[in-house]
mmCIF file with all atom_site columns, C-alpha atoms in Angstrom:
data_model
loop_
_atom_site.group_PDB
_atom_site.id
_atom_site.type_symbol
_atom_site.label_atom_id
_atom_site.label_alt_id
_atom_site.label_comp_id
_atom_site.label_asym_id
_atom_site.label_entity_id
_atom_site.label_seq_id
_atom_site.pdbx_PDB_ins_code
_atom_site.Cartn_x
_atom_site.Cartn_y
_atom_site.Cartn_z
_atom_site.occupancy
_atom_site.B_iso_or_equiv
_atom_site.pdbx_formal_charge
_atom_site.auth_seq_id
_atom_site.auth_comp_id
_atom_site.auth_asym_id
_atom_site.auth_atom_id
_atom_site.pdbx_PDB_model_num
ATOM 1   C CA . GLY A 1 1   ? -53.447 -34.547 -50.432 1.00 53.00 ? 1   GLY A CA 1
ATOM 2   C CA . ALA A 1 2   ? -53.754 -35.511 -46.940 1.00 81.00 ? 2   ALA A CA 1
ATOM 3   C CA . GLY A 1 3   ? -50.856 -37.916 -46.642 1.00 93.00 ? 3   GLY A CA 1
ATOM 4   C CA . VAL A 1 4   ? -47.263 -38.075 -47.393 1.00 97.00 ? 4   VAL A CA 1
ATOM 5   C CA . SER A 1 5   ? -46.673 -38.218 -51.003 1.00 97.00 ? 5   SER A CA 1
ATOM 6   C CA . GLN A 1 6   ? -43.582 -39.896 -52.858 1.00 98.00 ? 6   GLN A CA 1
ATOM 7   C CA . SER A 1 7   ? -42.643 -39.762 -56.388 1.00 97.00 ? 7   SER A CA 1
ATOM 8   C CA . PRO A 1 8   ? -41.960 -41.644 -58.572 1.00 97.00 ? 8   PRO A CA 1
ATOM 9   C CA . SER A 1 9   ? -43.559 -44.732 -57.162 1.00 97.00 ? 9   SER A CA 1
ATOM 10  C CA . ASN A 1 10  ? -41.191 -46.726 -59.280 1.00 97.00 ? 10  ASN A CA 1
ATOM 11  C CA . LYS A 1 11  ? -38.035 -46.164 -60.679 1.00 97.00 ? 11  LYS A CA 1
ATOM 12  C CA . VAL A 1 12  ? -35.877 -48.496 -63.059 1.00 97.00 ? 12  VAL A CA 1
ATOM 13  C CA . THR A 1 13  ? -32.167 -47.243 -63.801 1.00 96.00 ? 13  THR A CA 1
ATOM 14  C CA . GLU A 1 14  ? -28.883 -48.629 -64.856 1.00 96.00 ? 14  GLU A CA 1
ATOM 15  C CA . LYS A 1 15  ? -26.182 -48.988 -62.643 1.00 97.00 ? 15  LYS A CA 1
ATOM 16  C CA . GLY A 1 16  ? -23.838 -45.988 -62.403 1.00 97.00 ? 16  GLY A CA 1
ATOM 17  C CA . LYS A 1 17  ? -26.747 -43.561 -63.095 1.00 97.00 ? 17  LYS A CA 1
ATOM 18  C CA . ASP A 1 18  ? -27.909 -40.758 -60.513 1.00 98.00 ? 18  ASP A CA 1
ATOM 19  C CA . VAL A 1 19  ? -31.341 -40.781 -59.155 1.00 98.00 ? 19  VAL A CA 1
ATOM 20  C CA . GLU A 1 20  ? -33.649 -38.389 -57.385 1.00 98.00 ? 20  GLU A CA 1
ATOM 21  C CA . LEU A 1 21  ? -36.399 -39.309 -55.178 1.00 98.00 ? 21  LEU A CA 1
ATOM 22  C CA . ARG A 1 22  ? -38.972 -36.767 -54.033 1.00 98.00 ? 22  ARG A CA 1
ATOM 23  C CA . CYS A 1 23  ? -41.056 -36.678 -50.761 1.00 98.00 ? 23  CYS A CA 1
ATOM 24  C CA . ASP A 1 24  ? -43.902 -34.194 -49.952 1.00 97.00 ? 24  ASP A CA 1
ATOM 25  C CA . PRO A 1 25  ? -44.482 -34.370 -46.369 1.00 96.00 ? 25  PRO A CA 1
ATOM 26  C CA . ILE A 1 26  ? -48.066 -33.760 -44.673 1.00 94.00 ? 26  ILE A CA 1
ATOM 27  C CA . SER A 1 27  ? -48.676 -29.994 -44.554 1.00 91.00 ? 27  SER A CA 1
ATOM 28  C CA . GLY A 1 28  ? -47.462 -28.509 -41.408 1.00 88.00 ? 28  GLY A CA 1
ATOM 29  C CA . HIS A 1 29  ? -45.244 -31.332 -40.230 1.00 91.00 ? 29  HIS A CA 1
ATOM 30  C CA . THR A 1 30  ? -41.799 -30.072 -39.329 1.00 90.00 ? 30  THR A CA 1
ATOM 31  C CA . ALA A 1 31  ? -39.845 -33.393 -39.074 1.00 91.00 ? 31  ALA A CA 1
ATOM 32  C CA . LEU A 1 32  ? -39.182 -35.443 -41.990 1.00 94.00 ? 32  LEU A CA 1
ATOM 33  C CA . TYR A 1 33  ? -37.586 -38.809 -42.320 1.00 96.00 ? 33  TYR A CA 1
ATOM 34  C CA . TRP A 1 34  ? -36.167 -41.187 -44.948 1.00 98.00 ? 34  TRP A CA 1
ATOM 35  C CA . TYR A 1 35  ? -35.775 -44.760 -44.339 1.00 98.00 ? 35  TYR A CA 1
ATOM 36  C CA . ARG A 1 36  ? -34.899 -47.750 -46.606 1.00 97.00 ? 36  ARG A CA 1
ATOM 37  C CA . GLN A 1 37  ? -36.604 -50.894 -46.777 1.00 96.00 ? 37  GLN A CA 1
ATOM 38  C CA . SER A 1 38  ? -34.771 -53.878 -48.633 1.00 92.00 ? 38  SER A CA 1
ATOM 39  C CA . LEU A 1 39  ? -36.746 -56.784 -49.907 1.00 82.00 ? 39  LEU A CA 1
ATOM 40  C CA . GLY A 1 40  ? -38.343 -58.806 -46.973 1.00 73.00 ? 40  GLY A CA 1
ATOM 41  C CA . GLN A 1 41  ? -36.723 -56.496 -44.559 1.00 78.00 ? 41  GLN A CA 1
ATOM 42  C CA . GLY A 1 42  ? -37.151 -54.063 -41.754 1.00 85.00 ? 42  GLY A CA 1
ATOM 43  C CA . LEU A 1 43  ? -37.010 -50.362 -42.223 1.00 95.00 ? 43  LEU A CA 1
ATOM 44  C CA . GLU A 1 44  ? -33.526 -48.767 -42.040 1.00 96.00 ? 44  GLU A CA 1
ATOM 45  C CA . PHE A 1 45  ? -33.138 -45.311 -40.902 1.00 95.00 ? 45  PHE A CA 1
ATOM 46  C CA . LEU A 1 46  ? -31.264 -42.856 -43.447 1.00 97.00 ? 46  LEU A CA 1
ATOM 47  C CA . ILE A 1 47  ? -31.708 -39.234 -42.373 1.00 96.00 ? 47  ILE A CA 1
ATOM 48  C CA . TYR A 1 48  ? -33.752 -37.297 -40.202 1.00 94.00 ? 48  TYR A CA 1
ATOM 49  C CA . PHE A 1 49  ? -35.014 -33.381 -41.008 1.00 93.00 ? 49  PHE A CA 1
ATOM 50  C CA . GLN A 1 50  ? -36.180 -30.791 -38.513 1.00 90.00 ? 50  GLN A CA 1
ATOM 51  C CA . GLY A 1 51  ? -37.185 -27.821 -40.597 1.00 91.00 ? 51  GLY A CA 1
ATOM 52  C CA . ASN A 1 52  ? -34.261 -27.678 -43.426 1.00 94.00 ? 52  ASN A CA 1
ATOM 53  C CA . SER A 1 53  ? -31.576 -29.008 -41.104 1.00 93.00 ? 53  SER A CA 1
ATOM 54  C CA . ALA A 1 54  ? -30.510 -32.427 -40.745 1.00 92.00 ? 54  ALA A CA 1
ATOM 55  C CA . PRO A 1 55  ? -29.439 -33.033 -37.192 1.00 89.00 ? 55  PRO A CA 1
ATOM 56  C CA . ASP A 1 56  ? -29.263 -36.797 -37.717 1.00 91.00 ? 56  ASP A CA 1
ATOM 57  C CA . LYS A 1 57  ? -27.732 -38.151 -40.946 1.00 93.00 ? 57  LYS A CA 1
ATOM 58  C CA . SER A 1 58  ? -26.127 -41.139 -39.391 1.00 92.00 ? 58  SER A CA 1
ATOM 59  C CA . GLY A 1 59  ? -27.964 -43.892 -41.711 1.00 94.00 ? 59  GLY A CA 1
ATOM 60  C CA . LEU A 1 60  ? -26.911 -42.587 -44.719 1.00 96.00 ? 60  LEU A CA 1
ATOM 61  C CA . PRO A 1 61  ? -24.837 -45.800 -46.058 1.00 93.00 ? 61  PRO A CA 1
ATOM 62  C CA . SER A 1 62  ? -22.282 -43.658 -48.152 1.00 92.00 ? 62  SER A CA 1
ATOM 63  C CA . ASP A 1 63  ? -21.166 -40.423 -49.553 1.00 94.00 ? 63  ASP A CA 1
ATOM 64  C CA . ARG A 1 64  ? -23.234 -41.452 -52.854 1.00 97.00 ? 64  ARG A CA 1
ATOM 65  C CA . PHE A 1 65  ? -26.117 -40.801 -50.673 1.00 97.00 ? 65  PHE A CA 1
ATOM 66  C CA . SER A 1 66  ? -27.534 -37.075 -49.848 1.00 97.00 ? 66  SER A CA 1
ATOM 67  C CA . ALA A 1 67  ? -30.573 -35.493 -49.072 1.00 97.00 ? 67  ALA A CA 1
ATOM 68  C CA . GLU A 1 68  ? -31.835 -31.953 -48.931 1.00 97.00 ? 68  GLU A CA 1
ATOM 69  C CA . ARG A 1 69  ? -35.060 -30.193 -47.623 1.00 96.00 ? 69  ARG A CA 1
ATOM 70  C CA . THR A 1 70  ? -36.306 -26.700 -48.893 1.00 91.00 ? 70  THR A CA 1
ATOM 71  C CA . GLY A 1 71  ? -38.933 -24.359 -47.557 1.00 90.00 ? 71  GLY A CA 1
ATOM 72  C CA . GLY A 1 72  ? -39.485 -26.761 -44.629 1.00 85.00 ? 72  GLY A CA 1
ATOM 73  C CA . SER A 1 73  ? -41.475 -28.972 -46.892 1.00 93.00 ? 73  SER A CA 1
ATOM 74  C CA . VAL A 1 74  ? -40.341 -30.885 -49.983 1.00 97.00 ? 74  VAL A CA 1
ATOM 75  C CA . SER A 1 75  ? -37.336 -33.197 -49.398 1.00 98.00 ? 75  SER A CA 1
ATOM 76  C CA . THR A 1 76  ? -35.284 -34.890 -52.070 1.00 98.00 ? 76  THR A CA 1
ATOM 77  C CA . LEU A 1 77  ? -32.934 -37.938 -51.603 1.00 98.00 ? 77  LEU A CA 1
ATOM 78  C CA . THR A 1 78  ? -30.118 -38.286 -54.219 1.00 98.00 ? 78  THR A CA 1
ATOM 79  C CA . ILE A 1 79  ? -28.045 -41.415 -55.003 1.00 98.00 ? 79  ILE A CA 1
ATOM 80  C CA . GLN A 1 80  ? -25.068 -40.898 -56.963 1.00 98.00 ? 80  GLN A CA 1
ATOM 81  C CA . ARG A 1 81  ? -23.342 -43.503 -59.127 1.00 97.00 ? 81  ARG A CA 1
ATOM 82  C CA . THR A 1 82  ? -25.956 -45.984 -58.238 1.00 97.00 ? 82  THR A CA 1
ATOM 83  C CA . GLN A 1 83  ? -25.048 -49.598 -57.440 1.00 96.00 ? 83  GLN A CA 1
ATOM 84  C CA . GLN A 1 84  ? -27.126 -52.850 -57.614 1.00 95.00 ? 84  GLN A CA 1
ATOM 85  C CA . GLU A 1 85  ? -27.295 -52.900 -53.516 1.00 94.00 ? 85  GLU A CA 1
ATOM 86  C CA . ASP A 1 86  ? -29.072 -49.812 -53.633 1.00 96.00 ? 86  ASP A CA 1
ATOM 87  C CA . SER A 1 87  ? -32.051 -51.559 -55.052 1.00 96.00 ? 87  SER A CA 1
ATOM 88  C CA . ALA A 1 88  ? -34.838 -51.310 -52.180 1.00 97.00 ? 88  ALA A CA 1
ATOM 89  C CA . VAL A 1 89  ? -37.894 -49.194 -51.433 1.00 97.00 ? 89  VAL A CA 1
ATOM 90  C CA . TYR A 1 90  ? -37.098 -45.796 -50.020 1.00 98.00 ? 90  TYR A CA 1
ATOM 91  C CA . LEU A 1 91  ? -39.944 -44.642 -47.750 1.00 98.00 ? 91  LEU A CA 1
ATOM 92  C CA . CYS A 1 92  ? -40.431 -41.170 -46.284 1.00 98.00 ? 92  CYS A CA 1
ATOM 93  C CA . ALA A 1 93  ? -42.136 -40.176 -43.201 1.00 97.00 ? 93  ALA A CA 1
ATOM 94  C CA . SER A 1 94  ? -43.257 -36.955 -41.525 1.00 94.00 ? 94  SER A CA 1
ATOM 95  C CA . SER A 1 95  ? -44.436 -35.920 -38.233 1.00 92.00 ? 95  SER A CA 1
ATOM 96  C CA . ASN A 1 96  ? -45.536 -33.007 -35.910 1.00 83.00 ? 96  ASN A CA 1
ATOM 97  C CA . PRO A 1 97  ? -44.838 -31.545 -33.725 1.00 63.00 ? 97  PRO A CA 1
ATOM 98  C CA . VAL A 1 98  ? -40.871 -32.287 -33.640 1.00 58.00 ? 98  VAL A CA 1
ATOM 99  C CA . GLY A 1 99  ? -41.287 -36.150 -33.495 1.00 52.00 ? 99  GLY A CA 1
ATOM 100 C CA . ARG A 1 100 ? -43.460 -36.430 -30.284 1.00 70.00 ? 100 ARG A CA 1
ATOM 101 C CA . GLN A 1 101 ? -46.286 -37.523 -32.357 1.00 78.00 ? 101 GLN A CA 1
ATOM 102 C CA . PRO A 1 102 ? -45.853 -40.734 -34.558 1.00 89.00 ? 102 PRO A CA 1
ATOM 103 C CA . GLN A 1 103 ? -44.478 -40.835 -38.087 1.00 93.00 ? 103 GLN A CA 1
ATOM 104 C CA . HIS A 1 104 ? -46.706 -41.018 -40.891 1.00 95.00 ? 104 HIS A CA 1
ATOM 105 C CA . PHE A 1 105 ? -45.403 -42.788 -43.938 1.00 97.00 ? 105 PHE A CA 1
ATOM 106 C CA . GLY A 1 106 ? -45.807 -42.430 -47.750 1.00 97.00 ? 106 GLY A CA 1
ATOM 107 C CA . ASP A 1 107 ? -45.997 -45.511 -49.770 1.00 97.00 ? 107 ASP A CA 1
ATOM 108 C CA . GLY A 1 108 ? -42.550 -45.171 -51.061 1.00 97.00 ? 108 GLY A CA 1
ATOM 109 C CA . THR A 1 109 ? -40.240 -45.461 -54.242 1.00 98.00 ? 109 THR A CA 1
ATOM 110 C CA . ARG A 1 110 ? -39.408 -48.731 -55.337 1.00 97.00 ? 110 ARG A CA 1
ATOM 111 C CA . LEU A 1 111 ? -35.821 -48.409 -56.924 1.00 97.00 ? 111 LEU A CA 1
ATOM 112 C CA . SER A 1 112 ? -34.433 -50.984 -59.088 1.00 97.00 ? 112 SER A CA 1
ATOM 113 C CA . ILE A 1 113 ? -30.987 -50.842 -60.221 1.00 96.00 ? 113 ILE A CA 1
ATOM 114 C CA . LEU A 1 114 ? -30.124 -53.068 -63.385 1.00 94.00 ? 114 LEU A CA 1
ATOM 115 C CA . GLY B 2 1   ? -25.539 -50.214 -30.912 1.00 69.00 ? 1   GLY B CA 1
ATOM 116 C CA . GLU B 2 2   ? -29.492 -49.834 -31.016 1.00 84.00 ? 2   GLU B CA 1
ATOM 117 C CA . ASN B 2 3   ? -31.153 -53.039 -31.777 1.00 92.00 ? 3   ASN B CA 1
ATOM 118 C CA . VAL B 2 4   ? -34.656 -54.387 -31.812 1.00 96.00 ? 4   VAL B CA 1
ATOM 119 C CA . GLU B 2 5   ? -35.571 -57.907 -32.157 1.00 96.00 ? 5   GLU B CA 1
ATOM 120 C CA . GLN B 2 6   ? -38.939 -59.213 -33.325 1.00 97.00 ? 6   GLN B CA 1
ATOM 121 C CA . HIS B 2 7   ? -40.689 -62.574 -33.090 1.00 97.00 ? 7   HIS B CA 1
ATOM 122 C CA . PRO B 2 8   ? -41.941 -64.593 -34.767 1.00 97.00 ? 8   PRO B CA 1
ATOM 123 C CA . SER B 2 9   ? -41.197 -63.758 -38.364 1.00 96.00 ? 9   SER B CA 1
ATOM 124 C CA . THR B 2 10  ? -44.090 -65.588 -39.567 1.00 97.00 ? 10  THR B CA 1
ATOM 125 C CA . LEU B 2 11  ? -47.422 -66.308 -37.808 1.00 98.00 ? 11  LEU B CA 1
ATOM 126 C CA . SER B 2 12  ? -50.497 -68.176 -38.980 1.00 98.00 ? 12  SER B CA 1
ATOM 127 C CA . VAL B 2 13  ? -53.785 -68.163 -37.091 1.00 97.00 ? 13  VAL B CA 1
ATOM 128 C CA . GLN B 2 14  ? -57.251 -69.279 -37.399 1.00 97.00 ? 14  GLN B CA 1
ATOM 129 C CA . GLU B 2 15  ? -59.841 -66.534 -38.080 1.00 97.00 ? 15  GLU B CA 1
ATOM 130 C CA . GLY B 2 16  ? -61.214 -65.473 -34.598 1.00 97.00 ? 16  GLY B CA 1
ATOM 131 C CA . ASP B 2 17  ? -57.930 -66.723 -32.630 1.00 97.00 ? 17  ASP B CA 1
ATOM 132 C CA . SER B 2 18  ? -55.686 -64.409 -31.073 1.00 98.00 ? 18  SER B CA 1
ATOM 133 C CA . ALA B 2 19  ? -52.154 -63.371 -32.280 1.00 98.00 ? 19  ALA B CA 1
ATOM 134 C CA . VAL B 2 20  ? -49.167 -62.029 -30.142 1.00 98.00 ? 20  VAL B CA 1
ATOM 135 C CA . ILE B 2 21  ? -46.008 -60.597 -31.708 1.00 98.00 ? 21  ILE B CA 1
ATOM 136 C CA . LYS B 2 22  ? -43.053 -59.881 -29.229 1.00 98.00 ? 22  LYS B CA 1
ATOM 137 C CA . CYS B 2 23  ? -40.019 -57.441 -29.539 1.00 98.00 ? 23  CYS B CA 1
ATOM 138 C CA . THR B 2 24  ? -37.129 -56.672 -27.412 1.00 98.00 ? 24  THR B CA 1
ATOM 139 C CA . TYR B 2 25  ? -35.072 -53.624 -27.472 1.00 97.00 ? 25  TYR B CA 1
ATOM 140 C CA . SER B 2 26  ? -31.431 -52.919 -26.572 1.00 96.00 ? 26  SER B CA 1
ATOM 141 C CA . ASP B 2 27  ? -31.240 -49.356 -25.565 1.00 93.00 ? 27  ASP B CA 1
ATOM 142 C CA . SER B 2 28  ? -32.846 -48.425 -22.168 1.00 92.00 ? 28  SER B CA 1
ATOM 143 C CA . ALA B 2 29  ? -33.165 -45.029 -23.030 1.00 91.00 ? 29  ALA B CA 1
ATOM 144 C CA . SER B 2 30  ? -35.931 -45.829 -25.672 1.00 92.00 ? 30  SER B CA 1
ATOM 145 C CA . ASN B 2 31  ? -39.116 -44.337 -24.365 1.00 91.00 ? 31  ASN B CA 1
ATOM 146 C CA . TYR B 2 32  ? -41.702 -44.543 -27.456 1.00 92.00 ? 32  TYR B CA 1
ATOM 147 C CA . PHE B 2 33  ? -42.746 -47.728 -28.951 1.00 95.00 ? 33  PHE B CA 1
ATOM 148 C CA . PRO B 2 34  ? -44.970 -47.725 -32.170 1.00 96.00 ? 34  PRO B CA 1
ATOM 149 C CA . TRP B 2 35  ? -46.603 -50.696 -33.974 1.00 98.00 ? 35  TRP B CA 1
ATOM 150 C CA . TYR B 2 36  ? -47.337 -50.508 -37.922 1.00 98.00 ? 36  TYR B CA 1
ATOM 151 C CA . LYS B 2 37  ? -48.907 -52.606 -40.234 1.00 98.00 ? 37  LYS B CA 1
ATOM 152 C CA . GLN B 2 38  ? -47.706 -52.788 -43.791 1.00 96.00 ? 38  GLN B CA 1
ATOM 153 C CA . GLU B 2 39  ? -49.881 -54.050 -46.554 1.00 96.00 ? 39  GLU B CA 1
ATOM 154 C CA . LEU B 2 40  ? -48.441 -55.189 -50.126 1.00 93.00 ? 40  LEU B CA 1
ATOM 155 C CA . GLY B 2 41  ? -47.312 -52.247 -51.920 1.00 91.00 ? 41  GLY B CA 1
ATOM 156 C CA . LYS B 2 42  ? -48.254 -49.966 -49.152 1.00 95.00 ? 42  LYS B CA 1
ATOM 157 C CA . GLY B 2 43  ? -46.137 -47.691 -46.919 1.00 95.00 ? 43  GLY B CA 1
ATOM 158 C CA . PRO B 2 44  ? -46.524 -48.835 -42.963 1.00 96.00 ? 44  PRO B CA 1
ATOM 159 C CA . GLN B 2 45  ? -49.501 -47.322 -41.249 1.00 97.00 ? 45  GLN B CA 1
ATOM 160 C CA . LEU B 2 46  ? -49.459 -46.850 -37.646 1.00 96.00 ? 46  LEU B CA 1
ATOM 161 C CA . ILE B 2 47  ? -51.742 -49.059 -35.562 1.00 97.00 ? 47  ILE B CA 1
ATOM 162 C CA . ILE B 2 48  ? -51.076 -48.251 -32.018 1.00 96.00 ? 48  ILE B CA 1
ATOM 163 C CA . ASP B 2 49  ? -48.329 -46.876 -30.121 1.00 95.00 ? 49  ASP B CA 1
ATOM 164 C CA . ILE B 2 50  ? -47.085 -46.667 -26.212 1.00 94.00 ? 50  ILE B CA 1
ATOM 165 C CA . ARG B 2 51  ? -45.029 -44.434 -24.168 1.00 91.00 ? 51  ARG B CA 1
ATOM 166 C CA . SER B 2 52  ? -42.295 -45.556 -21.569 1.00 87.00 ? 52  SER B CA 1
ATOM 167 C CA . ASN B 2 53  ? -44.787 -44.102 -18.665 1.00 86.00 ? 53  ASN B CA 1
ATOM 168 C CA . VAL B 2 54  ? -47.343 -46.396 -19.486 1.00 84.00 ? 54  VAL B CA 1
ATOM 169 C CA . GLY B 2 55  ? -47.561 -50.287 -19.117 1.00 91.00 ? 55  GLY B CA 1
ATOM 170 C CA . GLU B 2 56  ? -50.373 -51.306 -21.307 1.00 95.00 ? 56  GLU B CA 1
ATOM 171 C CA . LYS B 2 57  ? -52.534 -49.732 -24.082 1.00 94.00 ? 57  LYS B CA 1
ATOM 172 C CA . LYS B 2 58  ? -55.832 -50.936 -25.792 1.00 96.00 ? 58  LYS B CA 1
ATOM 173 C CA . ASP B 2 59  ? -57.490 -49.933 -28.831 1.00 94.00 ? 59  ASP B CA 1
ATOM 174 C CA . GLN B 2 60  ? -60.635 -52.212 -29.624 1.00 96.00 ? 60  GLN B CA 1
ATOM 175 C CA . ARG B 2 61  ? -59.007 -55.583 -30.696 1.00 97.00 ? 61  ARG B CA 1
ATOM 176 C CA . ILE B 2 62  ? -55.538 -54.275 -30.568 1.00 98.00 ? 62  ILE B CA 1
ATOM 177 C CA . ALA B 2 63  ? -53.380 -54.065 -27.213 1.00 98.00 ? 63  ALA B CA 1
ATOM 178 C CA . VAL B 2 64  ? -49.869 -53.398 -26.730 1.00 98.00 ? 64  VAL B CA 1
ATOM 179 C CA . THR B 2 65  ? -47.960 -54.111 -23.482 1.00 97.00 ? 65  THR B CA 1
ATOM 180 C CA . LEU B 2 66  ? -44.482 -52.799 -22.277 1.00 96.00 ? 66  LEU B CA 1
ATOM 181 C CA . ASN B 2 67  ? -42.049 -54.272 -19.683 1.00 96.00 ? 67  ASN B CA 1
ATOM 182 C CA . LYS B 2 68  ? -39.294 -51.555 -19.357 1.00 94.00 ? 68  LYS B CA 1
ATOM 183 C CA . THR B 2 69  ? -37.425 -53.723 -16.764 1.00 94.00 ? 69  THR B CA 1
ATOM 184 C CA . ALA B 2 70  ? -37.246 -56.581 -19.240 1.00 95.00 ? 70  ALA B CA 1
ATOM 185 C CA . LYS B 2 71  ? -37.156 -54.393 -22.444 1.00 96.00 ? 71  LYS B CA 1
ATOM 186 C CA . HIS B 2 72  ? -40.061 -56.136 -23.876 1.00 96.00 ? 72  HIS B CA 1
ATOM 187 C CA . PHE B 2 73  ? -42.897 -55.037 -25.660 1.00 97.00 ? 73  PHE B CA 1
ATOM 188 C CA . SER B 2 74  ? -45.894 -57.102 -27.315 1.00 98.00 ? 74  SER B CA 1
ATOM 189 C CA . LEU B 2 75  ? -48.630 -56.658 -29.775 1.00 98.00 ? 75  LEU B CA 1
ATOM 190 C CA . HIS B 2 76  ? -51.873 -58.361 -29.246 1.00 98.00 ? 76  HIS B CA 1
ATOM 191 C CA . ILE B 2 77  ? -54.485 -58.868 -31.518 1.00 98.00 ? 77  ILE B CA 1
ATOM 192 C CA . THR B 2 78  ? -57.815 -60.365 -30.652 1.00 97.00 ? 78  THR B CA 1
ATOM 193 C CA . GLU B 2 79  ? -60.680 -61.981 -32.378 1.00 97.00 ? 79  GLU B CA 1
ATOM 194 C CA . THR B 2 80  ? -58.439 -62.008 -35.953 1.00 98.00 ? 80  THR B CA 1
ATOM 195 C CA . GLN B 2 81  ? -60.094 -61.297 -39.141 1.00 97.00 ? 81  GLN B CA 1
ATOM 196 C CA . PRO B 2 82  ? -58.739 -62.173 -42.571 1.00 96.00 ? 82  PRO B CA 1
ATOM 197 C CA . GLU B 2 83  ? -57.994 -58.265 -43.288 1.00 96.00 ? 83  GLU B CA 1
ATOM 198 C CA . ASP B 2 84  ? -55.488 -58.267 -40.249 1.00 97.00 ? 84  ASP B CA 1
ATOM 199 C CA . SER B 2 85  ? -53.348 -60.137 -42.705 1.00 98.00 ? 85  SER B CA 1
ATOM 200 C CA . ALA B 2 86  ? -50.281 -58.151 -43.272 1.00 97.00 ? 86  ALA B CA 1
ATOM 201 C CA . VAL B 2 87  ? -46.690 -57.673 -42.333 1.00 97.00 ? 87  VAL B CA 1
ATOM 202 C CA . TYR B 2 88  ? -46.524 -56.066 -38.600 1.00 98.00 ? 88  TYR B CA 1
ATOM 203 C CA . PHE B 2 89  ? -43.357 -53.961 -37.405 1.00 97.00 ? 89  PHE B CA 1
ATOM 204 C CA . CYS B 2 90  ? -42.457 -52.726 -34.018 1.00 97.00 ? 90  CYS B CA 1
ATOM 205 C CA . ALA B 2 91  ? -40.300 -49.983 -33.398 1.00 96.00 ? 91  ALA B CA 1
ATOM 206 C CA . ALA B 2 92  ? -38.341 -48.099 -30.634 1.00 95.00 ? 92  ALA B CA 1
ATOM 207 C CA . SER B 2 93  ? -37.249 -44.507 -30.234 1.00 92.00 ? 93  SER B CA 1
ATOM 208 C CA . LYS B 2 94  ? -35.562 -42.313 -27.797 1.00 88.00 ? 94  LYS B CA 1
ATOM 209 C CA . GLY B 2 95  ? -37.252 -39.202 -28.943 1.00 75.00 ? 95  GLY B CA 1
ATOM 210 C CA . ALA B 2 96  ? -35.822 -35.760 -27.453 1.00 67.00 ? 96  ALA B CA 1
ATOM 211 C CA . THR B 2 97  ? -33.339 -37.707 -25.023 1.00 66.00 ? 97  THR B CA 1
ATOM 212 C CA . SER B 2 98  ? -31.071 -38.407 -27.882 1.00 67.00 ? 98  SER B CA 1
ATOM 213 C CA . GLY B 2 99  ? -31.599 -35.267 -30.317 1.00 71.00 ? 99  GLY B CA 1
ATOM 214 C CA . THR B 2 100 ? -33.138 -37.342 -32.985 1.00 77.00 ? 100 THR B CA 1
ATOM 215 C CA . TYR B 2 101 ? -36.536 -38.867 -33.276 1.00 84.00 ? 101 TYR B CA 1
ATOM 216 C CA . LYS B 2 102 ? -35.655 -41.762 -35.634 1.00 90.00 ? 102 LYS B CA 1
ATOM 217 C CA . TYR B 2 103 ? -37.210 -44.956 -35.156 1.00 94.00 ? 103 TYR B CA 1
ATOM 218 C CA . ILE B 2 104 ? -35.333 -48.386 -34.942 1.00 95.00 ? 104 ILE B CA 1
ATOM 219 C CA . PHE B 2 105 ? -37.522 -50.989 -36.311 1.00 96.00 ? 105 PHE B CA 1
ATOM 220 C CA . GLY B 2 106 ? -37.759 -54.579 -35.954 1.00 96.00 ? 106 GLY B CA 1
ATOM 221 C CA . THR B 2 107 ? -37.417 -57.044 -38.577 1.00 94.00 ? 107 THR B CA 1
ATOM 222 C CA . GLY B 2 108 ? -41.372 -57.627 -39.159 1.00 96.00 ? 108 GLY B CA 1
ATOM 223 C CA . THR B 2 109 ? -43.847 -60.400 -38.588 1.00 97.00 ? 109 THR B CA 1
ATOM 224 C CA . ARG B 2 110 ? -45.885 -61.830 -41.512 1.00 97.00 ? 110 ARG B CA 1
ATOM 225 C CA . LEU B 2 111 ? -49.341 -62.463 -40.088 1.00 98.00 ? 111 LEU B CA 1
ATOM 226 C CA . LYS B 2 112 ? -51.540 -64.645 -42.254 1.00 98.00 ? 112 LYS B CA 1
ATOM 227 C CA . VAL B 2 113 ? -55.148 -65.122 -40.833 1.00 97.00 ? 113 VAL B CA 1
ATOM 228 C CA . LEU B 2 114 ? -56.905 -68.390 -42.298 1.00 95.00 ? 114 LEU B CA 1
ATOM 229 C CA . ALA B 2 115 ? -60.523 -68.045 -43.017 1.00 90.00 ? 115 ALA B CA 1
#
């Protein structure tokens, strides 16, 4: 597809379980970003990738959160031992080149922790 | 720390009237300011952006102004239509000067255009 693709679109899981969220950026975009949007709130930055490296991971809220990117393309955000406060929409964006162009967002994964 | 304040949080206007949303940023090194429109259940979509070397930019019914001295930027929508109803977010970025291209977002403005 032409846009940023995220999967799953919705995820419901029990507290304490691990979850993996996937992002397929726009083809050729070297920069990839993860943000979190809590209900009715703005977007909170989590992590930025340039290629497979993460020069800025300052927004990850705890060591339960991690992310990787392989082949300069697909990225996975993993949340271990989920807590109820992790419930939010997780948005992925990509841009080219290197971020001087605007970020294009996917439709997000809505994560609900029971 | 870095912060972007956005006002108002909600805005109702009559169809055909203008809407103005204002943002203030804290980091004077910010040099890029995008605006996004988010519809229910969708990701944010870029509607207009402005760089720090420009004071104003217009695209049809949408315009953005930037006052670097006051660290203010504003979104102006003229001749509003019902399809303009959505949540609008402003953001600020320092770009290459900080080694990261992350955006700092405002808390959003829910715009309702009344037919």
